[in-house]
């Protein structure tokens, strides 16, 4: 940055020295026109070359580049279209999977509810103090018929509850 400023200052001094002939620190139109008529003004001296003199690439190279660019663009467009189709397919697949997931969750919930219902029917409910209520097994005991529906039942058909045998009590020995 500093070098650029120094170069500008040197260029100003050079122009003022060569163009400002009366040294009044102002360049008039006449002074400028006189300086442009000099031989050094139009002479580049160092052989300046412009970009057009040496192009960066030839017409053939430009044509090949444009063809490669068009081919690459077509390839990328095809890939983008394929990815878009895959995205749509994945979205549809995800929708089906979500539906299956909901169905399975409902099935699991129904199975858990059935399991809980079976447990309620199989296990007696605890009493108010957390104790289990005793329900006698009614399969072996005779069930009396309602008062109006009593039929004559043969005594051999009646079920008589069995008595549980008494176990002999063992004397406990102290050691």
mmCIF file of N, CA and C in Angstrom, residues 69-171:
data_model
loop_
_atom_site.group_PDB
_atom_site.id
_atom_site.type_symbol
_atom_site.label_atom_id
_atom_site.label_comp_id
_atom_site.label_asym_id
_atom_site.label_seq_id
_atom_site.Cartn_x
_atom_site.Cartn_y
_atom_site.Cartn_z
ATOM 1 N N UNK A 69 -18.744 -28.348 -20.513
ATOM 2 C CA UNK A 69 -19.646 -27.689 -19.572
ATOM 3 C C UNK A 69 -21.088 -28.123 -19.811
ATOM 4 N N UNK A 70 -21.505 -28.200 -21.080
ATOM 5 C CA UNK A 70 -22.871 -28.630 -21.404
ATOM 6 C C UNK A 70 -23.081 -30.091 -20.997
ATOM 7 N N UNK A 71 -22.068 -30.937 -21.233
ATOM 8 C CA UNK A 71 -22.185 -32.348 -20.852
ATOM 9 C C UNK A 71 -22.285 -32.483 -19.334
ATOM 10 N N UNK A 72 -21.469 -31.742 -18.625
ATOM 11 C CA UNK A 72 -21.488 -31.779 -17.155
ATOM 12 C C UNK A 72 -22.832 -31.278 -16.629
ATOM 13 N N UNK A 73 -23.354 -30.222 -17.249
ATOM 14 C CA UNK A 73 -24.644 -29.681 -16.828
ATOM 15 C C UNK A 73 -25.752 -30.710 -17.064
ATOM 16 N N UNK A 74 -25.729 -31.397 -18.220
ATOM 17 C CA UNK A 74 -26.730 -32.422 -18.507
ATOM 18 C C UNK A 74 -26.617 -33.572 -17.504
ATOM 19 N N UNK A 75 -25.391 -33.955 -17.173
ATOM 20 C CA UNK A 75 -25.165 -35.022 -16.197
ATOM 21 C C UNK A 75 -25.719 -34.634 -14.829
ATOM 22 N N UNK A 76 -25.448 -33.399 -14.424
ATOM 23 C CA UNK A 76 -25.935 -32.931 -13.121
ATOM 24 C C UNK A 76 -27.456 -32.825 -13.110
ATOM 25 N N UNK A 77 -28.058 -32.394 -14.211
ATOM 26 C CA UNK A 77 -29.519 -32.321 -14.283
ATOM 27 C C UNK A 77 -30.136 -33.711 -14.177
ATOM 28 N N UNK A 78 -29.531 -34.693 -14.866
ATOM 29 C CA UNK A 78 -30.034 -36.065 -14.795
ATOM 30 C C UNK A 78 -29.904 -36.600 -13.370
ATOM 31 N N UNK A 79 -28.779 -36.311 -12.728
ATOM 32 C CA UNK A 79 -28.570 -36.759 -11.349
ATOM 33 C C UNK A 79 -29.577 -36.097 -10.414
ATOM 34 N N UNK A 80 -29.837 -34.803 -10.623
ATOM 35 C CA UNK A 80 -30.811 -34.091 -9.789
ATOM 36 C C UNK A 80 -32.202 -34.686 -9.973
ATOM 37 N N UNK A 81 -32.559 -35.024 -11.196
ATOM 38 C CA UNK A 81 -33.865 -35.615 -11.453
ATOM 39 C C UNK A 81 -33.962 -36.995 -10.794
ATOM 40 N N UNK A 82 -32.905 -37.796 -10.908
ATOM 41 C CA UNK A 82 -32.888 -39.119 -10.291
ATOM 42 C C UNK A 82 -33.007 -38.994 -8.765
ATOM 43 N N UNK A 83 -32.276 -38.049 -8.187
ATOM 44 C CA UNK A 83 -32.349 -37.845 -6.736
ATOM 45 C C UNK A 83 -33.737 -37.378 -6.319
ATOM 46 N N UNK A 84 -34.353 -36.549 -7.139
ATOM 47 C CA UNK A 84 -35.711 -36.086 -6.845
ATOM 48 C C UNK A 84 -36.684 -37.260 -6.845
ATOM 49 N N UNK A 85 -36.544 -38.153 -7.830
ATOM 50 C CA UNK A 85 -37.407 -39.339 -7.888
ATOM 51 C C UNK A 85 -37.169 -40.244 -6.680
ATOM 52 N N UNK A 86 -35.904 -40.408 -6.302
ATOM 53 C CA UNK A 86 -35.587 -41.232 -5.134
ATOM 54 C C UNK A 86 -36.168 -40.609 -3.867
ATOM 55 N N UNK A 87 -36.123 -39.287 -3.775
ATOM 56 C CA UNK A 87 -36.684 -38.590 -2.617
ATOM 57 C C UNK A 87 -38.185 -38.835 -2.535
ATOM 58 N N UNK A 88 -38.870 -38.746 -3.676
ATOM 59 C CA UNK A 88 -40.307 -38.999 -3.694
ATOM 60 C C UNK A 88 -40.601 -40.442 -3.289
ATOM 61 N N UNK A 89 -39.813 -41.391 -3.826
ATOM 62 C CA UNK A 89 -40.015 -42.800 -3.489
ATOM 63 C C UNK A 89 -39.784 -43.035 -2.001
ATOM 64 N N UNK A 90 -38.746 -42.414 -1.452
ATOM 65 C CA UNK A 90 -38.476 -42.557 -0.017
ATOM 66 C C UNK A 90 -39.597 -41.943 0.813
ATOM 67 N N UNK A 91 -40.146 -40.841 0.343
ATOM 68 C CA UNK A 91 -41.267 -40.212 1.057
ATOM 69 C C UNK A 91 -42.476 -41.140 1.082
ATOM 70 N N UNK A 92 -42.775 -41.765 -0.069
ATOM 71 C CA UNK A 92 -43.900 -42.709 -0.110
ATOM 72 C C UNK A 92 -43.618 -43.904 0.797
ATOM 73 N N UNK A 93 -42.387 -44.408 0.744
ATOM 74 C CA UNK A 93 -42.008 -45.542 1.579
ATOM 75 C C UNK A 93 -42.110 -45.176 3.055
ATOM 76 N N UNK A 94 -41.688 -43.981 3.389
ATOM 77 C CA UNK A 94 -41.762 -43.541 4.779
ATOM 78 C C UNK A 94 -43.222 -43.456 5.223
ATOM 79 N N UNK A 95 -44.094 -42.996 4.342
ATOM 80 C CA UNK A 95 -45.514 -42.935 4.673
ATOM 81 C C UNK A 95 -46.082 -44.323 4.956
ATOM 82 N N UNK A 96 -45.710 -45.290 4.121
ATOM 83 C CA UNK A 96 -46.179 -46.666 4.343
ATOM 84 C C UNK A 96 -45.625 -47.204 5.668
ATOM 85 N N UNK A 97 -44.351 -46.939 5.937
ATOM 86 C CA UNK A 97 -43.753 -47.417 7.186
ATOM 87 C C UNK A 97 -44.412 -46.783 8.406
ATOM 88 N N UNK A 98 -44.735 -45.507 8.302
ATOM 89 C CA UNK A 98 -45.411 -44.826 9.413
ATOM 90 C C UNK A 98 -46.784 -45.450 9.651
ATOM 91 N N UNK A 99 -47.513 -45.783 8.557
ATOM 92 C CA UNK A 99 -48.819 -46.416 8.695
ATOM 93 C C UNK A 99 -48.667 -47.791 9.356
ATOM 94 N N UNK A 100 -47.664 -48.559 8.922
ATOM 95 C CA UNK A 100 -47.417 -49.866 9.536
ATOM 96 C C UNK A 100 -47.063 -49.715 11.010
ATOM 97 N N UNK A 101 -46.275 -48.716 11.318
ATOM 98 C CA UNK A 101 -45.873 -48.476 12.705
ATOM 99 C C UNK A 101 -47.100 -48.190 13.565
ATOM 100 N N UNK A 102 -48.008 -47.339 13.048
ATOM 101 C CA UNK A 102 -49.225 -47.026 13.804
ATOM 102 C C UNK A 102 -50.079 -48.283 13.995
ATOM 103 N N UNK A 103 -50.188 -49.106 12.933
ATOM 104 C CA UNK A 103 -50.967 -50.342 13.044
ATOM 105 C C UNK A 103 -50.362 -51.270 14.097
ATOM 106 N N UNK A 104 -49.038 -51.407 14.074
ATOM 107 C CA UNK A 104 -48.381 -52.268 15.049
ATOM 108 C C UNK A 104 -48.543 -51.729 16.470
ATOM 109 N N UNK A 105 -48.462 -50.409 16.629
ATOM 110 C CA UNK A 105 -48.649 -49.823 17.951
ATOM 111 C C UNK A 105 -50.065 -50.080 18.456
ATOM 112 N N UNK A 106 -51.055 -49.975 17.551
ATOM 113 C CA UNK A 106 -52.425 -50.258 17.952
ATOM 114 C C UNK A 106 -52.587 -51.726 18.329
ATOM 115 N N UNK A 107 -51.962 -52.626 17.553
ATOM 116 C CA UNK A 107 -52.045 -54.050 17.853
ATOM 117 C C UNK A 107 -51.412 -54.347 19.211
ATOM 118 N N UNK A 108 -50.259 -53.752 19.486
ATOM 119 C CA UNK A 108 -49.595 -53.955 20.781
ATOM 120 C C UNK A 108 -50.475 -53.423 21.905
ATOM 121 N N UNK A 109 -51.080 -52.265 21.702
ATOM 122 C CA UNK A 109 -51.950 -51.681 22.715
ATOM 123 C C UNK A 109 -53.149 -52.584 22.979
ATOM 124 N N UNK A 110 -53.746 -53.124 21.911
ATOM 125 C CA UNK A 110 -54.882 -54.031 22.077
ATOM 126 C C UNK A 110 -54.458 -55.302 22.813
ATOM 127 N N UNK A 111 -53.279 -55.819 22.463
ATOM 128 C CA UNK A 111 -52.797 -57.027 23.133
ATOM 129 C C UNK A 111 -52.560 -56.758 24.615
ATOM 130 N N UNK A 112 -51.997 -55.604 24.940
ATOM 131 C CA UNK A 112 -51.767 -55.262 26.347
ATOM 132 C C UNK A 112 -53.082 -55.118 27.096
ATOM 133 N N UNK A 113 -54.089 -54.524 26.432
ATOM 134 C CA UNK A 113 -55.393 -54.380 27.080
ATOM 135 C C UNK A 113 -56.018 -55.749 27.325
ATOM 136 N N UNK A 114 -55.917 -56.646 26.345
ATOM 137 C CA UNK A 114 -56.457 -58.000 26.525
ATOM 138 C C UNK A 114 -55.730 -58.721 27.655
ATOM 139 N N UNK A 115 -54.412 -58.543 27.692
ATOM 140 C CA UNK A 115 -53.616 -59.183 28.736
ATOM 141 C C UNK A 115 -54.044 -58.679 30.111
ATOM 142 N N UNK A 116 -54.248 -57.362 30.221
ATOM 143 C CA UNK A 116 -54.679 -56.791 31.491
ATOM 144 C C UNK A 116 -56.067 -57.299 31.875
ATOM 145 N N UNK A 117 -56.958 -57.422 30.893
ATOM 146 C CA UNK A 117 -58.300 -57.930 31.174
ATOM 147 C C UNK A 117 -58.233 -59.373 31.654
ATOM 148 N N UNK A 118 -57.375 -60.172 31.025
ATOM 149 C CA UNK A 118 -57.233 -61.561 31.444
ATOM 150 C C UNK A 118 -56.659 -61.643 32.851
ATOM 151 N N UNK A 119 -55.723 -60.771 33.161
ATOM 152 C CA UNK A 119 -55.139 -60.779 34.499
ATOM 153 C C UNK A 119 -56.176 -60.377 35.534
ATOM 154 N N UNK A 120 -57.041 -59.431 35.184
ATOM 155 C CA UNK A 120 -58.084 -59.004 36.111
ATOM 156 C C UNK A 120 -59.042 -60.162 36.363
ATOM 157 N N UNK A 121 -59.391 -60.922 35.310
ATOM 158 C CA UNK A 121 -60.309 -62.045 35.476
ATOM 159 C C UNK A 121 -59.648 -63.210 36.198
ATOM 160 N N UNK A 122 -58.368 -63.425 35.972
ATOM 161 C CA UNK A 122 -57.662 -64.561 36.586
ATOM 162 C C UNK A 122 -57.209 -64.269 38.013
ATOM 163 N N UNK A 123 -56.843 -63.046 38.301
ATOM 164 C CA UNK A 123 -56.350 -62.692 39.630
ATOM 165 C C UNK A 123 -57.441 -61.938 40.375
ATOM 166 N N UNK A 124 -57.747 -62.352 41.596
ATOM 167 C CA UNK A 124 -58.754 -61.594 42.352
ATOM 168 C C UNK A 124 -58.223 -60.216 42.714
ATOM 169 N N UNK A 125 -59.126 -59.291 42.750
ATOM 170 C CA UNK A 125 -58.742 -57.927 43.084
ATOM 171 C C UNK A 125 -58.450 -57.826 44.573
ATOM 172 N N UNK A 126 -57.489 -57.051 44.969
ATOM 173 C CA UNK A 126 -57.190 -56.908 46.396
ATOM 174 C C UNK A 126 -58.288 -56.121 47.087
ATOM 175 N N UNK A 127 -58.424 -56.382 48.368
ATOM 176 C CA UNK A 127 -59.430 -55.689 49.170
ATOM 177 C C UNK A 127 -59.013 -54.257 49.421
ATOM 178 N N UNK A 128 -59.816 -53.536 50.198
ATOM 179 C CA UNK A 128 -59.511 -52.127 50.448
ATOM 180 C C UNK A 128 -58.219 -51.910 51.211
ATOM 181 N N UNK A 129 -57.776 -52.904 51.966
ATOM 182 C CA UNK A 129 -56.543 -52.762 52.718
ATOM 183 C C UNK A 129 -55.379 -53.460 52.026
ATOM 184 N N UNK A 130 -55.551 -53.780 50.738
ATOM 185 C CA UNK A 130 -54.490 -54.413 49.988
ATOM 186 C C UNK A 130 -54.459 -55.912 50.135
ATOM 187 N N UNK A 131 -55.419 -56.504 50.878
ATOM 188 C CA UNK A 131 -55.454 -57.946 51.060
ATOM 189 C C UNK A 131 -56.278 -58.557 49.936
ATOM 190 N N UNK A 132 -55.905 -59.769 49.563
ATOM 191 C CA UNK A 132 -56.660 -60.463 48.533
ATOM 192 C C UNK A 132 -57.949 -60.997 49.127
ATOM 193 N N UNK A 133 -59.013 -60.894 48.357
ATOM 194 C CA UNK A 133 -60.293 -61.432 48.816
ATOM 195 C C UNK A 133 -60.333 -62.916 48.473
ATOM 196 N N UNK A 134 -60.887 -63.692 49.369
ATOM 197 C CA UNK A 134 -61.012 -65.125 49.131
ATOM 198 C C UNK A 134 -62.341 -65.396 48.450
ATOM 199 N N UNK A 135 -62.257 -66.071 47.299
ATOM 200 C CA UNK A 135 -63.459 -66.506 46.593
ATOM 201 C C UNK A 135 -63.415 -68.023 46.563
ATOM 202 N N UNK A 136 -64.386 -68.690 47.158
ATOM 203 C CA UNK A 136 -64.358 -70.147 47.157
ATOM 204 C C UNK A 136 -64.506 -70.661 45.728
ATOM 205 N N UNK A 137 -63.858 -71.773 45.470
ATOM 206 C CA UNK A 137 -63.932 -72.382 44.153
ATOM 207 C C UNK A 137 -65.340 -72.933 43.986
ATOM 208 N N UNK A 138 -66.088 -72.434 43.040
ATOM 209 C CA UNK A 138 -67.489 -72.807 42.888
ATOM 210 C C UNK A 138 -67.691 -73.980 41.954
ATOM 211 N N UNK A 139 -66.612 -74.517 41.380
ATOM 212 C CA UNK A 139 -66.769 -75.636 40.461
ATOM 213 C C UNK A 139 -67.202 -76.915 41.188
ATOM 214 N N UNK A 140 -66.743 -77.113 42.416
ATOM 215 C CA UNK A 140 -67.045 -78.345 43.139
ATOM 216 C C UNK A 140 -68.302 -78.227 43.994
ATOM 217 N N UNK A 141 -68.698 -77.044 44.338
ATOM 218 C CA UNK A 141 -69.848 -76.868 45.218
ATOM 219 C C UNK A 141 -71.128 -76.850 44.398
ATOM 220 N N UNK A 142 -72.225 -77.443 44.932
ATOM 221 C CA UNK A 142 -73.484 -77.422 44.191
ATOM 222 C C UNK A 142 -74.067 -76.014 44.188
ATOM 223 N N UNK A 143 -74.640 -75.663 43.077
ATOM 224 C CA UNK A 143 -75.256 -74.353 42.940
ATOM 225 C C UNK A 143 -76.753 -74.558 43.073
ATOM 226 N N UNK A 144 -77.370 -73.920 44.060
ATOM 227 C CA UNK A 144 -78.815 -74.118 44.217
ATOM 228 C C UNK A 144 -79.562 -73.450 43.065
ATOM 229 N N UNK A 145 -80.604 -74.083 42.611
ATOM 230 C CA UNK A 145 -81.426 -73.550 41.533
ATOM 231 C C UNK A 145 -82.287 -72.434 42.088
ATOM 232 N N UNK A 146 -82.658 -71.512 41.249
ATOM 233 C CA UNK A 146 -83.552 -70.460 41.728
ATOM 234 C C UNK A 146 -84.842 -71.062 42.282
ATOM 235 N N UNK A 147 -85.518 -70.332 43.131
ATOM 236 C CA UNK A 147 -86.669 -70.846 43.863
ATOM 237 C C UNK A 147 -87.772 -71.333 42.931
ATOM 238 N N UNK A 148 -88.036 -70.704 41.837
ATOM 239 C CA UNK A 148 -89.131 -71.101 40.960
ATOM 240 C C UNK A 148 -88.749 -72.197 39.991
ATOM 241 N N UNK A 149 -87.484 -72.520 39.803
ATOM 242 C CA UNK A 149 -87.043 -73.481 38.792
ATOM 243 C C UNK A 149 -86.585 -74.801 39.380
ATOM 244 N N UNK A 150 -86.902 -75.109 40.605
ATOM 245 C CA UNK A 150 -86.396 -76.332 41.210
ATOM 246 C C UNK A 150 -87.108 -77.532 40.619
ATOM 247 N N UNK A 151 -86.352 -78.492 40.167
ATOM 248 C CA UNK A 151 -86.865 -79.740 39.611
ATOM 249 C C UNK A 151 -86.549 -80.843 40.599
ATOM 250 N N UNK A 152 -87.177 -81.902 40.380
ATOM 251 C CA UNK A 152 -86.849 -83.045 41.211
ATOM 252 C C UNK A 152 -85.534 -83.610 40.729
ATOM 253 N N UNK A 153 -84.555 -83.582 41.588
ATOM 254 C CA UNK A 153 -83.237 -84.055 41.243
ATOM 255 C C UNK A 153 -82.974 -85.332 42.008
ATOM 256 N N UNK A 154 -82.496 -86.333 41.302
ATOM 257 C CA UNK A 154 -82.173 -87.612 41.915
ATOM 258 C C UNK A 154 -80.994 -87.390 42.844
ATOM 259 N N UNK A 155 -81.030 -87.894 44.081
ATOM 260 C CA UNK A 155 -79.935 -87.671 45.029
ATOM 261 C C UNK A 155 -78.608 -88.210 44.531
ATOM 262 N N UNK A 156 -78.605 -89.169 43.613
ATOM 263 C CA UNK A 156 -77.329 -89.690 43.112
ATOM 264 C C UNK A 156 -76.641 -88.698 42.176
ATOM 265 N N UNK A 157 -77.418 -87.773 41.637
ATOM 266 C CA UNK A 157 -76.840 -86.794 40.711
ATOM 267 C C UNK A 157 -76.273 -85.581 41.444
ATOM 268 N N UNK A 158 -76.666 -85.417 42.695
ATOM 269 C CA UNK A 158 -76.201 -84.254 43.448
ATOM 270 C C UNK A 158 -74.733 -84.412 43.772
ATOM 271 N N UNK A 159 -74.037 -83.329 43.687
ATOM 272 C CA UNK A 159 -72.619 -83.325 44.038
ATOM 273 C C UNK A 159 -72.501 -83.032 45.518
ATOM 274 N N UNK A 160 -71.723 -83.822 46.153
ATOM 275 C CA UNK A 160 -71.490 -83.612 47.573
ATOM 276 C C UNK A 160 -70.055 -83.142 47.718
ATOM 277 N N UNK A 161 -69.832 -82.043 48.410
ATOM 278 C CA UNK A 161 -68.463 -81.574 48.560
ATOM 279 C C UNK A 161 -67.654 -82.551 49.389
ATOM 280 N N UNK A 162 -66.456 -82.777 48.918
ATOM 281 C CA UNK A 162 -65.570 -83.685 49.628
ATOM 282 C C UNK A 162 -64.994 -82.998 50.837
ATOM 283 N N UNK A 163 -64.751 -83.800 51.884
ATOM 284 C CA UNK A 163 -64.132 -83.243 53.077
ATOM 285 C C UNK A 163 -62.644 -83.478 52.982
ATOM 286 N N UNK A 164 -61.904 -82.493 53.356
ATOM 287 C CA UNK A 164 -60.462 -82.629 53.300
ATOM 288 C C UNK A 164 -60.012 -83.462 54.483
ATOM 289 N N UNK A 165 -59.148 -84.433 54.268
ATOM 290 C CA UNK A 165 -58.685 -85.272 55.382
ATOM 291 C C UNK A 165 -57.822 -84.455 56.328
ATOM 292 N N UNK A 166 -57.929 -84.780 57.589
ATOM 293 C CA UNK A 166 -57.130 -84.092 58.592
ATOM 294 C C UNK A 166 -55.758 -84.709 58.638
ATOM 295 N N UNK A 167 -54.762 -83.879 58.687
ATOM 296 C CA UNK A 167 -53.380 -84.327 58.750
ATOM 297 C C UNK A 167 -53.007 -84.501 60.219
ATOM 298 N N UNK A 168 -52.258 -85.553 60.522
ATOM 299 C CA UNK A 168 -51.846 -85.714 61.923
ATOM 300 C C UNK A 168 -50.851 -84.615 62.311
ATOM 301 N N UNK A 169 -51.002 -84.134 63.476
ATOM 302 C CA UNK A 169 -50.128 -83.080 63.943
ATOM 303 C C UNK A 169 -48.864 -83.700 64.528
ATOM 304 N N UNK A 170 -47.753 -83.170 64.128
ATOM 305 C CA UNK A 170 -46.482 -83.649 64.622
ATOM 306 C C UNK A 170 -46.079 -82.832 65.824
ATOM 307 N N UNK A 171 -45.488 -83.530 66.742
ATOM 308 C CA UNK A 171 -45.008 -82.797 67.898
ATOM 309 C C UNK A 171 -43.701 -82.124 67.538
#
